[in-house]
Tab-separated table of C-alpha atoms in Angstrom:
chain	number	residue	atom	x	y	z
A	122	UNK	CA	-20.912	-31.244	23.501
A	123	UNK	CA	-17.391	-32.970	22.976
A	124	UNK	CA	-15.895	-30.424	26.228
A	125	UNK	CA	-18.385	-31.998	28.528
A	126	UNK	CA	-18.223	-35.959	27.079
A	127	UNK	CA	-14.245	-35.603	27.918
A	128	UNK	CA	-14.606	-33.768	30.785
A	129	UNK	CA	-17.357	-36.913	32.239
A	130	UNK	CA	-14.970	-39.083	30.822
A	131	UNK	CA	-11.944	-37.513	32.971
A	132	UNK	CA	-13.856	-37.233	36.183
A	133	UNK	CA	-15.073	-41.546	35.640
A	134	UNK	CA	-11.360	-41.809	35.439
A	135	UNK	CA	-10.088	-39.502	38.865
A	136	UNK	CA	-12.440	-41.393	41.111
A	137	UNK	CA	-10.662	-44.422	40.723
A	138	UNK	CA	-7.707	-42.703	41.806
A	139	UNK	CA	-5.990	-43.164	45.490
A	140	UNK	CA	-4.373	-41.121	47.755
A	141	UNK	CA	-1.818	-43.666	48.502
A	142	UNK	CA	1.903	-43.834	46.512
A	143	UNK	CA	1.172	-40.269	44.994
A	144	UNK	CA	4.516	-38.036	45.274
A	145	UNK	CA	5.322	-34.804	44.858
A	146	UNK	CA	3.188	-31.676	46.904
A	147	UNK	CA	1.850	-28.196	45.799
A	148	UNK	CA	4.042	-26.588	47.748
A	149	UNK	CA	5.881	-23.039	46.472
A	150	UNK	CA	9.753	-23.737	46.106
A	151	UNK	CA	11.580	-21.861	48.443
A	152	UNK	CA	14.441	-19.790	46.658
A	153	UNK	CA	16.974	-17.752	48.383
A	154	UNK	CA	15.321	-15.312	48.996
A	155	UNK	CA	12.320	-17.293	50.988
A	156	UNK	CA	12.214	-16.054	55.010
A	157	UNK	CA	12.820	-19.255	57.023
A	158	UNK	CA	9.641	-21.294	58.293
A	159	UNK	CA	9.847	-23.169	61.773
A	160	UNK	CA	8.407	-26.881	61.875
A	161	UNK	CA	5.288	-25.948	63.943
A	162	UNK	CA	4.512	-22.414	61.958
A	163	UNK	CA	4.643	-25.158	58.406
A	164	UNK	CA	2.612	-27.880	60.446
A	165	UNK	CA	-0.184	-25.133	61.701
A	166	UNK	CA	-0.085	-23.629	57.797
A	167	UNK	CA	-1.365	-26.895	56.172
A	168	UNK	CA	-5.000	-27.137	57.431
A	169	UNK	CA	-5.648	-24.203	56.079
A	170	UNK	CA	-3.631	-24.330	52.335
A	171	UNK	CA	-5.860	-27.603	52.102
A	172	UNK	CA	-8.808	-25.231	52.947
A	173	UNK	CA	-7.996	-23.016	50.322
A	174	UNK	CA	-6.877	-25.617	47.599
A	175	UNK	CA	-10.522	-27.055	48.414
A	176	UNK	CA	-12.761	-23.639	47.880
A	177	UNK	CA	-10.679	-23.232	44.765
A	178	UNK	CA	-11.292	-26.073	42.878
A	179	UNK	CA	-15.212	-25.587	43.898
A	180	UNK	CA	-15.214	-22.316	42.835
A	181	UNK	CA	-16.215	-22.711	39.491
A	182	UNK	CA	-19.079	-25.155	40.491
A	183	UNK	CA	-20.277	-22.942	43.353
A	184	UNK	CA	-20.452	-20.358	41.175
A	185	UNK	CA	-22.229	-21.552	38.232
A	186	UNK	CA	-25.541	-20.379	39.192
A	187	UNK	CA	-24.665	-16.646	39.833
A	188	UNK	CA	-23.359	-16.705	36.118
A	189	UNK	CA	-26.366	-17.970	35.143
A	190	UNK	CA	-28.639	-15.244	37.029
A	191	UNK	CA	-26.486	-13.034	35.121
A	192	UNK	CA	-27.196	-14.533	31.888
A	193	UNK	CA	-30.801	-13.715	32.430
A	194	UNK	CA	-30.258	-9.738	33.925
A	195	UNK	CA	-27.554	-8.962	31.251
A	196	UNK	CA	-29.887	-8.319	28.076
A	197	UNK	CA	-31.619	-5.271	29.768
A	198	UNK	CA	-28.541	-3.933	31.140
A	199	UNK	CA	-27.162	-4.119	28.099
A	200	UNK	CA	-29.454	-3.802	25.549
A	201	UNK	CA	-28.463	-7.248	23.426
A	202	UNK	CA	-30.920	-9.434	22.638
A	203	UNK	CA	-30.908	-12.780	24.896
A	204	UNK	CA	-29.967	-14.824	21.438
A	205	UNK	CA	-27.205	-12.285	20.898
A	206	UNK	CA	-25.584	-12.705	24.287
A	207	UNK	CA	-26.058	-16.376	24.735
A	208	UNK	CA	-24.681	-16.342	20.957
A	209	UNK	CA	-21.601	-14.847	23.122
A	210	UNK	CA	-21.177	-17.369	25.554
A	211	UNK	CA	-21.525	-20.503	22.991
A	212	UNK	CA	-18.834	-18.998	21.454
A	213	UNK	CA	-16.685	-18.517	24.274
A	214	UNK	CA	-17.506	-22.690	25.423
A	215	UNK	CA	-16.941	-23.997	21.930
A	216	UNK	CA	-13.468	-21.886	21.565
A	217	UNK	CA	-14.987	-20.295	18.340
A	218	UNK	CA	-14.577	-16.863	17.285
A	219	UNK	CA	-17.441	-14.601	18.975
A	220	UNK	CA	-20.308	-13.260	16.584
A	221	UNK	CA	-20.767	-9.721	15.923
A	222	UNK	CA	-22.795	-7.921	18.005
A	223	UNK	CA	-25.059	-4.696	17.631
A	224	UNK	CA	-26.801	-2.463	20.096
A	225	UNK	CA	-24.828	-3.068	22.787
A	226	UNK	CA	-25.114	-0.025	25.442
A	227	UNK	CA	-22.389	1.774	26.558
A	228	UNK	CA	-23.266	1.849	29.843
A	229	UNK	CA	-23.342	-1.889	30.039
A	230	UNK	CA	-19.961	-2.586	28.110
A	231	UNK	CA	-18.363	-2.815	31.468
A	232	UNK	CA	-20.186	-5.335	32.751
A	233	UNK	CA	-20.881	-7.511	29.318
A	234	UNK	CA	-17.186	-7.736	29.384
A	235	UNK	CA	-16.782	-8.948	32.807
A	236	UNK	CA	-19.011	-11.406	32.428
A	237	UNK	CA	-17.457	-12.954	28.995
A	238	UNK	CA	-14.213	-13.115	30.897
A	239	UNK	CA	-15.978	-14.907	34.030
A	240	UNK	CA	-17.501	-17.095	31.483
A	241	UNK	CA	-14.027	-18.052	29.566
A	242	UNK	CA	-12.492	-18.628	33.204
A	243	UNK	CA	-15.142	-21.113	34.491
A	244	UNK	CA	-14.651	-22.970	31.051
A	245	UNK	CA	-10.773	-23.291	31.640
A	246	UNK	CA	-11.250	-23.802	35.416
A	247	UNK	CA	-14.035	-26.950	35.125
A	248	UNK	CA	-11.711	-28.531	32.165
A	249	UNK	CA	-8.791	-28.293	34.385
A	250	UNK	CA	-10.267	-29.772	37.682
A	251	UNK	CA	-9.481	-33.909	36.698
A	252	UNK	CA	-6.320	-32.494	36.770
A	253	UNK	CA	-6.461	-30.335	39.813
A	254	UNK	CA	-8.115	-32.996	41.746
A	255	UNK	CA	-5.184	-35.312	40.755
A	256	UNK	CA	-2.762	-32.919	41.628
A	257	UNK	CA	-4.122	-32.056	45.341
A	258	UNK	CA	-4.490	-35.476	45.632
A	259	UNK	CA	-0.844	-36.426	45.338
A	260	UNK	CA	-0.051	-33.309	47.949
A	261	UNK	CA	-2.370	-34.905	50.571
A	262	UNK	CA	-0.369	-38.421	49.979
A	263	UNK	CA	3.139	-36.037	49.942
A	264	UNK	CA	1.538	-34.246	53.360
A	265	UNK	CA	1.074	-37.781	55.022
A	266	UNK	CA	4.543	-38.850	54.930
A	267	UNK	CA	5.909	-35.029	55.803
A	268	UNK	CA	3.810	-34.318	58.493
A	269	UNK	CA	5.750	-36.607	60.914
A	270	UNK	CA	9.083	-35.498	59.388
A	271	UNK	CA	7.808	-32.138	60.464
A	272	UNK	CA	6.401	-33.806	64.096
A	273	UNK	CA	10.024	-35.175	64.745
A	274	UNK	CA	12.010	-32.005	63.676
A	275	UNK	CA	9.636	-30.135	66.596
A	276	UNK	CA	10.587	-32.078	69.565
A	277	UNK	CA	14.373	-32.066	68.269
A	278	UNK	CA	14.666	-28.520	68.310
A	279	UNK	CA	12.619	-28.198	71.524
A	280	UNK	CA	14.955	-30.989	72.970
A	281	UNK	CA	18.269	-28.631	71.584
A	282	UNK	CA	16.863	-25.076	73.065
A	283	UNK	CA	15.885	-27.410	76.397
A	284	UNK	CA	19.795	-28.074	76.977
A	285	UNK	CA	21.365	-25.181	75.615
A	286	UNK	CA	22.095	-23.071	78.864
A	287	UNK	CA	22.642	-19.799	76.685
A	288	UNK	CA	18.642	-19.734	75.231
A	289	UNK	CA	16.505	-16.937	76.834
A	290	UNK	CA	13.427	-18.508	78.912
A	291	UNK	CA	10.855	-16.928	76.559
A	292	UNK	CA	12.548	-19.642	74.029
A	293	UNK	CA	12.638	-22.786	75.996
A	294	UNK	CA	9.138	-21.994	77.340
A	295	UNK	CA	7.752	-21.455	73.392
A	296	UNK	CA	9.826	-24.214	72.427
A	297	UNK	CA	8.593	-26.502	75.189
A	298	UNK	CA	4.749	-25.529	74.462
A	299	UNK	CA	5.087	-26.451	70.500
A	300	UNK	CA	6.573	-29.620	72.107
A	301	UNK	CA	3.648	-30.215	74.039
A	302	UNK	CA	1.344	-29.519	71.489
A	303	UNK	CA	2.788	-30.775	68.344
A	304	UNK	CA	0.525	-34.534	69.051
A	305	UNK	CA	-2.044	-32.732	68.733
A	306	UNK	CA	-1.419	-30.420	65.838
A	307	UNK	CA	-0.589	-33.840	64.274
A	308	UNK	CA	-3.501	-35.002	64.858
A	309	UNK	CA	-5.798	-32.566	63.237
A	310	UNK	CA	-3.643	-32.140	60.496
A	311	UNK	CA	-4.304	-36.261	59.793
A	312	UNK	CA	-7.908	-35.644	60.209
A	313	UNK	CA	-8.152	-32.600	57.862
A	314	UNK	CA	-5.856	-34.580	55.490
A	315	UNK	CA	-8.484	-37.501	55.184
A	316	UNK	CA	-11.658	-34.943	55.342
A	317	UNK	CA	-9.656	-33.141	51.963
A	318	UNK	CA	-9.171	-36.928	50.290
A	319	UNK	CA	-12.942	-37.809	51.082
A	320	UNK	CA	-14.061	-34.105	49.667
A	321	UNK	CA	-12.292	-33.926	46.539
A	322	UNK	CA	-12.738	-37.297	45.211
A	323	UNK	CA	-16.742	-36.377	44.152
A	324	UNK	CA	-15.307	-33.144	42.831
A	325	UNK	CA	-14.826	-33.815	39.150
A	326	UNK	CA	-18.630	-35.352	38.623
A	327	UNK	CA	-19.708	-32.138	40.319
A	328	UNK	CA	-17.702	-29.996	38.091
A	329	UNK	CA	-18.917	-32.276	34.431
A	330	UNK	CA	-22.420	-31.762	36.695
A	331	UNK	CA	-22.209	-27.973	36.732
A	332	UNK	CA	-20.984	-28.103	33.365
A	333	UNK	CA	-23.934	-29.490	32.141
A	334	UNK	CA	-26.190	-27.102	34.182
A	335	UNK	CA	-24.901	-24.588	32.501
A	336	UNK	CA	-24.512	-25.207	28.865
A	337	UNK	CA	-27.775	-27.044	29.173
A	338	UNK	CA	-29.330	-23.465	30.271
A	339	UNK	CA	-27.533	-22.245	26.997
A	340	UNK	CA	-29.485	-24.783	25.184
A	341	UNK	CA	-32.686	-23.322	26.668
A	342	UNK	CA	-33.123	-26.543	28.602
């Protein structure tokens, strides 16, 4: 299938990619309107955002064999054929129009539609993970060179509330304590920095992998 040979193609490509000189980060623009974030509270946020950026670009590979049990339960749920509904699914992985259908319960609509939709997102999710992958890639490179900008701007304003003789001493004590503790914040937000660059960097072959799984289950293979 030409979706899979350029998706292989596009994950050979992304592992030869680096984490180093990358610009630019994922991170939501803050408008007007955005409430204020302190140093630490953006420095203790990253670990998990990578986290989450992670689990969602393995989503669609985690999830591939669920769909797949479903693709084998869905005919007597509702009442299509197996040909009929894996006639379905080709349709929706080739980007073709999907066949006409008959017998299809009632009862089961619900659920037959669900799963097309799950099946149409995993296709647009594995094409776009080369891309993905490239993109949290360049925000890890972007979080190295911010996260001692961030470090820095911690002990300044700890340094400012420390000499200003109007600050309550529920504020110098907080800002003393994220003092104290922003070397290590920093350095677990460097270590779960490198553990995202060593995780994602095997992610595309395991998406054109899962990929494969799947359509070759389609195939009856």
């Amino acid at each position: 299938m030409k979706f899979l040979k350029n998706l292989m193609f596009a994950a050979v490509a992304l592992s030869t990619i680096t984490a180093v000189g990358c610009g630019g980060g994922s991170g939501a623009s803050k408008g007007s309107e955005a409430p204020e974030v302190s140093a630490i509270d953006e420095l203790k946020a990253i670990p998990a955002q990578l986290d989450a950026d992670v689990n969602k670009l393995m989503a669609p590979i985690d999830g591939v064999q669920s769909m797949l049990d479903q693709l084998s339960s869905l005919p007597a749920k509702t009442g299509l054929s197996a040909k009929d509904l894996v006639g379905q699914v080709k349709a929706i992985m080739d980007g073709a129009p999907a066949p006409t259908v008959d017998g299809l319960k009632a009862e089961g609509k619900a659920e037959f539609d669900t799963f097309l939709a799950q099946v149409k997102q995993f296709k647009e999710d594995i094409a776009a993970t080369p891309d993905r992958v490239a993109g949290l890639t360049a925000t890890c490179a972007a979080l190295t060179a911010k996260v001692p900008v961030l470090a820095t701007k911690v002990t300044a304003s700890a340094t400012t509330v420390a000499a200003n003789p109007f600050a309550a001493a529920e504020e110098k004590a907080k800002a003393k304590a994220d003092a104290d503790a922003v070397v290590g914040v920093q350095q677990q937000i460097s270590t779960k920095i490198s553990e995202t660059q060593q995780k994602i960097t095997g992610i595309p072959g395991m998406a054109a992998g899962a990929l494969a799984k799947f359509t070759a289950a389609l195939a009856g293979g």
